[in-house]
Short mmCIF file of C-alpha atoms in Angstrom, two decimals:
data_model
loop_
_atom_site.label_atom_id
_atom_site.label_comp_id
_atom_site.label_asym_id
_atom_site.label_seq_id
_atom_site.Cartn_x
_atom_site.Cartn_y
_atom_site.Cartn_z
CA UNK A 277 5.14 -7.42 11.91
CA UNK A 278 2.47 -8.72 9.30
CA UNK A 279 3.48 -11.65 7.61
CA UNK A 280 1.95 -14.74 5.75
CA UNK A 281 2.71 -18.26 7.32
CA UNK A 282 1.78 -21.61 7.78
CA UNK A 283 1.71 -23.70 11.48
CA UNK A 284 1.59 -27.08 11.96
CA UNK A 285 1.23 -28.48 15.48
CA UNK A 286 0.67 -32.03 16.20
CA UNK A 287 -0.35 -32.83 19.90
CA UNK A 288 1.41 -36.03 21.47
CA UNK A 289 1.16 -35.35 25.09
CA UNK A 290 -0.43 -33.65 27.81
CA UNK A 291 2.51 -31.16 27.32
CA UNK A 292 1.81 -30.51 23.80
CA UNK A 293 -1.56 -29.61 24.80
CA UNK A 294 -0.81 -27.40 27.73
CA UNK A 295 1.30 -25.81 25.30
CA UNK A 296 -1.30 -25.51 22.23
CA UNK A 297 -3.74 -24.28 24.61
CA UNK A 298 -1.26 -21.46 25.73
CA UNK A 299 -0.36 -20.80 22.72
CA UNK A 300 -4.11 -20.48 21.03
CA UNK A 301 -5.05 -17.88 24.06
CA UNK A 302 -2.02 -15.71 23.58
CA UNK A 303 -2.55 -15.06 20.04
CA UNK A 304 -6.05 -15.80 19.97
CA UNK A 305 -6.82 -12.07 19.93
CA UNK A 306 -7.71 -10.67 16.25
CA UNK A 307 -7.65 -6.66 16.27
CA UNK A 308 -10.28 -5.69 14.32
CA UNK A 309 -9.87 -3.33 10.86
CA UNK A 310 -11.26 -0.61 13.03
CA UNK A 311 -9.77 2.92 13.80
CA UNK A 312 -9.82 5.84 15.92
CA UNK A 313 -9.52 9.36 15.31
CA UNK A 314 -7.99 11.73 17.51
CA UNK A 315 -7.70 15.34 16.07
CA UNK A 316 -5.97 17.81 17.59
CA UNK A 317 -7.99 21.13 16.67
CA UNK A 318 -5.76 23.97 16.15
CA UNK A 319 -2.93 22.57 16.29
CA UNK A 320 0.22 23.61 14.21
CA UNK A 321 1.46 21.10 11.04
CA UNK A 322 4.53 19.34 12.29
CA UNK A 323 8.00 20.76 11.11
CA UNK A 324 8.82 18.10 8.78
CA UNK A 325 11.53 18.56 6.84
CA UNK A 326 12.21 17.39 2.85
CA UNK A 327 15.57 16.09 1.52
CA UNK A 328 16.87 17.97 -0.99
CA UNK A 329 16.05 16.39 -4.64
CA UNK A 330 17.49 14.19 -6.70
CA UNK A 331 19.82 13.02 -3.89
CA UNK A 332 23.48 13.08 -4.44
CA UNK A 333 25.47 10.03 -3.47
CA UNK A 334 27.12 9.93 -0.02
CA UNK A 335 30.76 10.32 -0.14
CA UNK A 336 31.37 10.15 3.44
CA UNK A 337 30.74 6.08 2.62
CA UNK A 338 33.71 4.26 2.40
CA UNK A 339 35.36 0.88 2.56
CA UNK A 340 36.61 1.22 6.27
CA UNK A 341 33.20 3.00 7.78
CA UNK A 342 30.79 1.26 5.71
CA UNK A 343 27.76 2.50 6.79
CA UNK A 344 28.51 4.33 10.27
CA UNK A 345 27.77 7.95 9.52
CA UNK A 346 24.61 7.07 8.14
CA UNK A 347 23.54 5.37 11.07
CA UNK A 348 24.61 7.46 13.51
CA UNK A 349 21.98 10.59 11.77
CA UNK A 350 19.30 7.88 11.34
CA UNK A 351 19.73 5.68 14.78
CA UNK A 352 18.16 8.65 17.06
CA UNK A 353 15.05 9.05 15.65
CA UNK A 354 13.87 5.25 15.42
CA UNK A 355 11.82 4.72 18.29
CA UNK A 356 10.65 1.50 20.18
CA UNK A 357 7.15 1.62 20.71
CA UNK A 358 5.21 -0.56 23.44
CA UNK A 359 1.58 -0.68 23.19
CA UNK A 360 -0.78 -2.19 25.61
CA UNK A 361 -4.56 -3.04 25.38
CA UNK A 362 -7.79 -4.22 27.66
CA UNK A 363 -9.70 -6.86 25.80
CA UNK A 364 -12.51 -9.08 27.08
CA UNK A 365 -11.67 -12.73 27.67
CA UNK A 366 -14.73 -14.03 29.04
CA UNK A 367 -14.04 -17.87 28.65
CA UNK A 368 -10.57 -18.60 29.62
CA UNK A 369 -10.88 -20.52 32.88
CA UNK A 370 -10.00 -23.94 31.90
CA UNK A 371 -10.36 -26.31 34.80
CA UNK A 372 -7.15 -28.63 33.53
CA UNK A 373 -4.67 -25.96 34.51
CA UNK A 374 -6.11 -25.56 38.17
CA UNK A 375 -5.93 -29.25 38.45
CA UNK A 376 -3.82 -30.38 41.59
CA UNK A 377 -2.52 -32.98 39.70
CA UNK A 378 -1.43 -30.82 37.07
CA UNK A 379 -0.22 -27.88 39.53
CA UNK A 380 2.62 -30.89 41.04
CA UNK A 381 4.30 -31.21 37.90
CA UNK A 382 3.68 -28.02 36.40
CA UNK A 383 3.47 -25.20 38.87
CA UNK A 384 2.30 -21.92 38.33
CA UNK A 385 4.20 -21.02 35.44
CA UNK A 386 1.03 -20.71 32.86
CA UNK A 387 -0.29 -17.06 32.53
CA UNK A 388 -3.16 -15.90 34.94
CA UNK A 389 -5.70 -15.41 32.08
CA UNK A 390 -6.52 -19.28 32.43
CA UNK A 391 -7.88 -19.13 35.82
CA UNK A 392 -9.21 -15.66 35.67
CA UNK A 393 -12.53 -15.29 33.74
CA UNK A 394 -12.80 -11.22 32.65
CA UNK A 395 -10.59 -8.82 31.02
CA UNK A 396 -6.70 -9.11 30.42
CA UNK A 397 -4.08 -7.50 28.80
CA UNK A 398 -2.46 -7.59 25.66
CA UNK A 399 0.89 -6.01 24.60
CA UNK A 400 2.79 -5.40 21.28
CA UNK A 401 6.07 -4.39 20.18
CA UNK A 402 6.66 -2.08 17.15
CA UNK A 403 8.96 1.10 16.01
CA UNK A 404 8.37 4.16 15.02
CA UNK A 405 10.39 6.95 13.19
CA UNK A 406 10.33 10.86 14.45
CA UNK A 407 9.57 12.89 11.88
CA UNK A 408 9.90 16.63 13.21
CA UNK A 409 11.59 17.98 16.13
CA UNK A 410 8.52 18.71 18.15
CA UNK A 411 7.75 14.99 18.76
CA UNK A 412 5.45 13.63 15.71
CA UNK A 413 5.76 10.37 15.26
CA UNK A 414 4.85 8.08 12.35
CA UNK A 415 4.54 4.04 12.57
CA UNK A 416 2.26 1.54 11.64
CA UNK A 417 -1.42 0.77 12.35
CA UNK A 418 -1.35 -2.33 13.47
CA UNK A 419 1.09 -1.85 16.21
CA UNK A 420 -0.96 0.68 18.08
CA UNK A 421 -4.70 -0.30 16.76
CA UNK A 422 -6.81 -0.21 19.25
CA UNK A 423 -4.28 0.51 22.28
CA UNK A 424 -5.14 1.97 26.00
CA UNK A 425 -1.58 3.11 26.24
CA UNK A 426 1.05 3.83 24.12
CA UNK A 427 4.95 4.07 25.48
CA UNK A 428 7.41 5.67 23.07
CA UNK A 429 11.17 4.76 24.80
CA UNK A 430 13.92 6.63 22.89
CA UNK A 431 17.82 5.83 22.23
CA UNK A 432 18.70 7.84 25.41
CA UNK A 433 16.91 5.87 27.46
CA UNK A 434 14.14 8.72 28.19
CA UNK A 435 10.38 7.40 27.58
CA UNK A 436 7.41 9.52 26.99
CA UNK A 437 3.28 8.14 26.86
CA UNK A 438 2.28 9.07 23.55
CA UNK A 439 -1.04 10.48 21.91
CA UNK A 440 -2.38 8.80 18.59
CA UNK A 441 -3.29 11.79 16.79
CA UNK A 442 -5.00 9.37 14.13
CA UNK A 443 -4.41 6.24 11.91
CA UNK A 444 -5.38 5.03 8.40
CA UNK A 445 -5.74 1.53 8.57
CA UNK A 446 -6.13 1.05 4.44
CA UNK A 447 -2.91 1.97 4.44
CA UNK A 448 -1.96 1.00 7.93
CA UNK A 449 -0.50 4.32 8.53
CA UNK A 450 -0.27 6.14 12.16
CA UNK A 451 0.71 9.30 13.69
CA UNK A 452 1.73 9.63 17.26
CA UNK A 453 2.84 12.67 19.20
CA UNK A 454 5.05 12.94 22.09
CA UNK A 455 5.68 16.04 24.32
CA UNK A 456 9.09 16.59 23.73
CA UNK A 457 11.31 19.23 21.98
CA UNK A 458 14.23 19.27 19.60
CA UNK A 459 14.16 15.67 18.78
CA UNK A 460 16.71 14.22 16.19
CA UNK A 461 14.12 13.32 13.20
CA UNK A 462 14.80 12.48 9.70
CA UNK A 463 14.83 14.19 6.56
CA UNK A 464 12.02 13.26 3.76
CA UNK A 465 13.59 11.51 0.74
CA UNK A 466 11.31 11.41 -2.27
CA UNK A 467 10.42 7.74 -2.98
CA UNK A 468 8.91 8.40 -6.54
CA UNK A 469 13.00 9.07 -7.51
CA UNK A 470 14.05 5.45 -5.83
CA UNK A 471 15.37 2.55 -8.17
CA UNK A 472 16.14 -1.17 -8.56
CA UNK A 473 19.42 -1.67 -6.80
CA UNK A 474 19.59 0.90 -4.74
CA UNK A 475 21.33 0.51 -1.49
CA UNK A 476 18.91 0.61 1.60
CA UNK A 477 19.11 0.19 5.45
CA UNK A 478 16.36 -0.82 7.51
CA UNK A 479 16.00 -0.30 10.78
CA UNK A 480 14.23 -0.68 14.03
CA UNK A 481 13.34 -3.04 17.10
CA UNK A 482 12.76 -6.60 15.97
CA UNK A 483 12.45 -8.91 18.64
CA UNK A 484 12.82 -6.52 20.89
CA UNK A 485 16.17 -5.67 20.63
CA UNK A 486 16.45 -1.96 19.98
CA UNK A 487 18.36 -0.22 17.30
CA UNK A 488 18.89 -3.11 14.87
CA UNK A 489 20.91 -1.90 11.44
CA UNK A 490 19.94 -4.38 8.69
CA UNK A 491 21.35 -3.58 4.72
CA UNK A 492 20.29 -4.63 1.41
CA UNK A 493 18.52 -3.17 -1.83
CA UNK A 494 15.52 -2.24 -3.06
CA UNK A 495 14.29 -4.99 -4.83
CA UNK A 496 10.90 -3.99 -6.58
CA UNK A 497 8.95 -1.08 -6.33
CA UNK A 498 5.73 -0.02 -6.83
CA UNK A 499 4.12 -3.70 -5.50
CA UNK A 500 0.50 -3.83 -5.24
CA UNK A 501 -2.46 -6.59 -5.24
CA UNK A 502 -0.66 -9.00 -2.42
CA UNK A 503 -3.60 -8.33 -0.52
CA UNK A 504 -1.46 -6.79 2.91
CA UNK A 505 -3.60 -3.46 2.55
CA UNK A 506 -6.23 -1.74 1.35
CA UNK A 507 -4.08 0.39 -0.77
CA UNK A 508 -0.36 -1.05 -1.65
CA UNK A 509 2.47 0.75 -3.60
CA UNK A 510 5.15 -1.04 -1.73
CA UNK A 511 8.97 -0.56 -1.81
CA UNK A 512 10.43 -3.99 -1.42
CA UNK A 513 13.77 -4.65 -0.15
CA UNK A 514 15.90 -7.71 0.79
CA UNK A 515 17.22 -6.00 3.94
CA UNK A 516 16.02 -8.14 6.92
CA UNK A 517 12.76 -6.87 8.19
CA UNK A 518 11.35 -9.20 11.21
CA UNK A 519 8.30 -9.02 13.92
CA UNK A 520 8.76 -5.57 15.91
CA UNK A 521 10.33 -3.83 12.64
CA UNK A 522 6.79 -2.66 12.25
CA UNK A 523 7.05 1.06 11.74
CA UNK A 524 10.47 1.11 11.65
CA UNK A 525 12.28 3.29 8.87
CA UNK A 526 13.88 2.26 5.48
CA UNK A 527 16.80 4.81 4.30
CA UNK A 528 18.85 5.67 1.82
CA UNK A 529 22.33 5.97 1.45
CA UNK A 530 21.69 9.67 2.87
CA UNK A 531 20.09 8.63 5.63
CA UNK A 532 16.63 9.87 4.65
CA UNK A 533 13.17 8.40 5.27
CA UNK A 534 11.69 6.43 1.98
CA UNK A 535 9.82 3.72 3.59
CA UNK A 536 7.94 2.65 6.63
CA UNK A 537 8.42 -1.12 7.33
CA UNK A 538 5.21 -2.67 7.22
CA UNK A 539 5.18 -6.78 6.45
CA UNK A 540 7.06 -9.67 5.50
CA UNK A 541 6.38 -12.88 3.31
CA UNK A 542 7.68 -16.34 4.62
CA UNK A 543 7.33 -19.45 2.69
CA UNK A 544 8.41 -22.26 5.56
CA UNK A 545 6.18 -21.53 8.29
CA UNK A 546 8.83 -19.27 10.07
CA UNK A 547 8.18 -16.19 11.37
CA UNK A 548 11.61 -14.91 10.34
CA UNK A 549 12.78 -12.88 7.49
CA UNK A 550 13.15 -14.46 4.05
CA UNK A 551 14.73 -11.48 2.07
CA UNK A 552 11.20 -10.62 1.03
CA UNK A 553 10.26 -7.39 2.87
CA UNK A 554 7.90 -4.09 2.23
CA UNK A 555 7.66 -0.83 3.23
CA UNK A 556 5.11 1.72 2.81
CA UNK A 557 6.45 4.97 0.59
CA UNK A 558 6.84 7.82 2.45
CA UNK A 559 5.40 9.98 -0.19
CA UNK A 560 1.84 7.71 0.48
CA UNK A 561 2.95 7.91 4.36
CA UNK A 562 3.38 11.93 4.43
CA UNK A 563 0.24 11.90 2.43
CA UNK A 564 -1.68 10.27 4.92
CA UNK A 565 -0.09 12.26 7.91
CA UNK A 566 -0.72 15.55 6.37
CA UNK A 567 -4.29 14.61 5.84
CA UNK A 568 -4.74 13.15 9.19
CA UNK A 569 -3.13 16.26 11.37
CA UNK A 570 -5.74 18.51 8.97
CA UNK A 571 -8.71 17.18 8.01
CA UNK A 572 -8.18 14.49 11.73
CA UNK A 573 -9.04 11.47 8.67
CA UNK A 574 -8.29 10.70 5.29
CA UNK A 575 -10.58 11.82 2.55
CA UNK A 576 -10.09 9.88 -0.61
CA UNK A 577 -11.69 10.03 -3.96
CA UNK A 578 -14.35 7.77 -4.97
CA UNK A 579 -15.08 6.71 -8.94
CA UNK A 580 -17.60 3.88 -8.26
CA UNK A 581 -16.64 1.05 -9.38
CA UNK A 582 -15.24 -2.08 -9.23
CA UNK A 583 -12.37 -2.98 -11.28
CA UNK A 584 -10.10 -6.02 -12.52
CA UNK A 585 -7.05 -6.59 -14.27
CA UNK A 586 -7.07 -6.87 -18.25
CA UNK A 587 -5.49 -10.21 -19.32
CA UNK A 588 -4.07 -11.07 -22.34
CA UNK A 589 -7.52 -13.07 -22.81
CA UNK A 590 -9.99 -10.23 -21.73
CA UNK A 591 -7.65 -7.97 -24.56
CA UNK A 592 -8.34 -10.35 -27.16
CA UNK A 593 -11.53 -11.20 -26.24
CA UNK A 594 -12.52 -7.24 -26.16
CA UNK A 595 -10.34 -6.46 -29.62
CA UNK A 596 -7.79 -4.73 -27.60
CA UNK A 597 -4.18 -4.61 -29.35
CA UNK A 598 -2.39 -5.32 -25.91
CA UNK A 599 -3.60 -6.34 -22.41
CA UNK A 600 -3.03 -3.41 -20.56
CA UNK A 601 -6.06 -0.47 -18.57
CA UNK A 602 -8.79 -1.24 -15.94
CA UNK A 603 -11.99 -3.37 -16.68
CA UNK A 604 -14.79 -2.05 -15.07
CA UNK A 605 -16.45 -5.43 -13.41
CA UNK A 606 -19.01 -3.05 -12.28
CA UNK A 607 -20.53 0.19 -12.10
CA UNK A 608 -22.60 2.22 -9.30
CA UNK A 609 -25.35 3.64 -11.86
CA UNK A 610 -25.71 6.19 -8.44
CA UNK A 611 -21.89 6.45 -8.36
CA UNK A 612 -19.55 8.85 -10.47
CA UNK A 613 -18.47 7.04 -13.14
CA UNK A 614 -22.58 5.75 -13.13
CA UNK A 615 -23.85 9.36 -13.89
CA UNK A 616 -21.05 10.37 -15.69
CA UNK A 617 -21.94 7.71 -18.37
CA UNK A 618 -19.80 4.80 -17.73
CA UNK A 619 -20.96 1.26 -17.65
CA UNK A 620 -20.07 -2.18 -16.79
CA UNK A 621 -17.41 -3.53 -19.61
CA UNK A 622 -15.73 -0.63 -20.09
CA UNK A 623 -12.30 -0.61 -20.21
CA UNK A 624 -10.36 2.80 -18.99
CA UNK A 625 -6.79 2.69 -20.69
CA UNK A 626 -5.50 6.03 -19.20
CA UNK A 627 -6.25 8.83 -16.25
CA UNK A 628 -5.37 12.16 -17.38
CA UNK A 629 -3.16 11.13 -20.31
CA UNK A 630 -1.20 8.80 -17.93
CA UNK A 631 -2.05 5.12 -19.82
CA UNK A 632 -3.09 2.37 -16.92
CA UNK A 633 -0.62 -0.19 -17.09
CA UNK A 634 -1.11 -1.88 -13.43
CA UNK A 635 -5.64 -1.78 -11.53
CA UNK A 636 -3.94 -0.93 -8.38
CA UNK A 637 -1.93 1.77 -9.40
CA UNK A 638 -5.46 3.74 -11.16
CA UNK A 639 -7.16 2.63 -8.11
CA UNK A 640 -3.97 4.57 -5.80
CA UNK A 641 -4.76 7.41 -8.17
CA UNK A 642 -8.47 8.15 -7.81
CA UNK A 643 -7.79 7.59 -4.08
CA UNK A 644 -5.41 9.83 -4.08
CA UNK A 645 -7.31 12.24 -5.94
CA UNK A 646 -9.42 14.63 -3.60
CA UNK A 647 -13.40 14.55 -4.15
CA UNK A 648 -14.77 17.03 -6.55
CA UNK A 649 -11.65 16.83 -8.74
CA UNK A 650 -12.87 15.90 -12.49
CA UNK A 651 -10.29 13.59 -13.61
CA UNK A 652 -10.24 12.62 -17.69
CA UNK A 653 -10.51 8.86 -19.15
CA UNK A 654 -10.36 7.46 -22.08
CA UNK A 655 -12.80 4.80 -22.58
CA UNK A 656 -12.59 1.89 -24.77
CA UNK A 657 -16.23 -0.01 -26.06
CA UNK A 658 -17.14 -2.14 -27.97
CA UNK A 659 -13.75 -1.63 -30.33
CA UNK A 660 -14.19 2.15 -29.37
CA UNK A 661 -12.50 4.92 -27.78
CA UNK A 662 -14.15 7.97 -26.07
CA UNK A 663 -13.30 10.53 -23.81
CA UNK A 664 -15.20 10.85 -20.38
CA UNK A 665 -14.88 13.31 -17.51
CA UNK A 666 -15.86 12.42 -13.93
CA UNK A 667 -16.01 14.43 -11.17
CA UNK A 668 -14.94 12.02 -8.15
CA UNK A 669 -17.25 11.67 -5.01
CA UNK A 670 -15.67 11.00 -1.82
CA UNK A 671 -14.96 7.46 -0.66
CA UNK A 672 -17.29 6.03 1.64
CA UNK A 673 -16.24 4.86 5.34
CA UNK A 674 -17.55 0.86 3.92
#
């Protein structure tokens, strides 16, 4: 599970260090931003099916079940997923551990990596949620990114090797496959019709211990610039999302899929939940599956150019009545937006006759948005407004 914490350790003893040093070389690993693309050629879209829309409230809830027939639909189709990877660990004999001296008090209990110069293995914990009977799978990035193997172990104990078909790390999105047949999966809820308040249940593996229920609410939607991903339209909730929720799913009171639990924010150093959790939309996540299953990557649009927030001070300081559109910080005169006349300054207040209230929401859209699309904005400079169309490029791999 992603999160954002602070450590402290403060070395004492020869203990502490042994520690530290075990510590440092088990997570000293970063995965790089990366990704691999396997497409399937020919092969059929996945059966996925949609909830029907607007949903209707569940009336099978009640005082004395609570929750239970929810969870019994949804439980099934969260998977645990175990991932395992090679990587290169060329400096990791450290003399102290082999030590005699050491060895009398301390045995053999610290990992082999320390006295074996080479390769070793790294592991990681996540869930995933089946989306269609005939075994697709979707889940996070950055619990299979960069994997050798990948073990999907279901409710009923079976466990099947899985195939990434692909993965979008700007929105750390992946889609697995296993070999396996009338699956329970879960319905598509639309998560453009959620709401402040809403009851939600997360759920998945944290910690390892499968098929954990947690409740709460949505708290926000639509969260963007906290700098988790590349592209961010979060759902956040207060139910308890923790390390190995990854890729887990986020429900509603139906029991259909909104969210894919992606990260959590901790303020104390702990890597625990602090009622401050986010999930990926599963309109952005079906998005990025459908793209990835037909086009085996994710083609995006591409404007060309780099944009900031308007403050209250840029407003006044450009004549605008309120602070609100996309300041163009800079401008690709090779780009889009370059040859279709726009230049550095320029503030775009709306896309398509949809005013730009929030940068990373206009910056979702053009992504969104498939190349060779002309999209319409309205242009304010230098106290005036004009009209421009630009036909979108497509977004470069950099």
């Amino acid at each position: 599970m992603k999160e954002k914490t602070k450590s402290h350790v403060h070395l004492k003893s020869v203990i502490a260090i042994a520690a530290a040093l075990f510590l440092a070389a088990a997570a000293g690993s970063v995965v790089g931003a990366n990704s691999y693309l396997l497409h399937e050629n020919g092969t059929s879209a996945p059966k996925v099916v949609f909830a029907d829309s607007p949903p209707v409230y569940n009336r099978n809830i009640s005082f004395e079940s609570g929750f239970a027939p929810i969870i019994s639909k949804v439980v099934p189709a969260v998977v645990n997923i175990s991932s395992t990877k090679v990587i290169d660990n060329p400096q990791t004999n450290v003399p102290f551990f082999s030590d005699p001296f050491f060895r009398q008090f301390f045995g053999n209990q610290f990992p082999e990596q320390f006295n074996s110069p080479g390769q070793q293995r790294e592991h990681a914990l996540g869930s995933g949620v089946i989306v269609s009977k005939d075994g697709y799978i979707l889940t996070n990035n950055h619990v299979v990114e960069g994997a050798d193997d990948v073990r999907v172990s279901m409710t009923d104990k079976r466990e099947f090797k899985a195939r990434v078909i692909g993965t979008d790390p700007r929105t750390d999105i992946a889609v697995l496959k296993i070999d396996a047949e009338n699956l329970s999966s879960l319905q598509l809820g639309n998560s453009s019709n959620v709401h402040v308040g809403n009851f939600v249940l997360a759920v998945g593996d944290p910690f390892g211990l499968s098929q954990t229920v947690t409740a709460g609410i949505i708290s926000a939607t639509g969260r963007g610039d906290l700098g988790i991903e590349d592209y961010e339209d979060f759902i956040q909730t207060d139910a308890s999302i923790n390390p190995g929720n990854s890729g887990g799913a986020l429900v509603d009171v139906n029991g259909n899929l909104i969210g894919i639990n992606t990260a959590i924010l901790t303020g104390d150093g702990s890597r625990g939940s602090q009622g401050v959790g986010f999930a990926i939309p599963i309109k952005m996540a079906h998005m990025v599956m459908d793209q990835i299953l037909k086009n085996g990557r994710v083609v995006r649009g591409y404007l060309g150019a780099w944009i900031q927030p308007v403050t209250p001070d840029i407003a006044k300081s450009f004549g605008l009545s309120k602070n609100y559109g996309a300041l163009l910080g800079d401008v690709d005169p090779d780009g889009p937006a370059g040859k279709s006349g726009l230049l550095r300054g320029d503030i775009v207040l709306d896309m398509n006759g949809q005013p730009i209230t929030e940068t990373h929401d206009f910056r979702l859209n053009i992504a969104m948005t498939a190349p060779k699309t002309p999209v319409h904005l309205k242009v304010f400079r230098e106290g005036v407004t004009k009209d421009y169309v630009v036909t979108l490029g497509e977004l470069p791999n950099e």
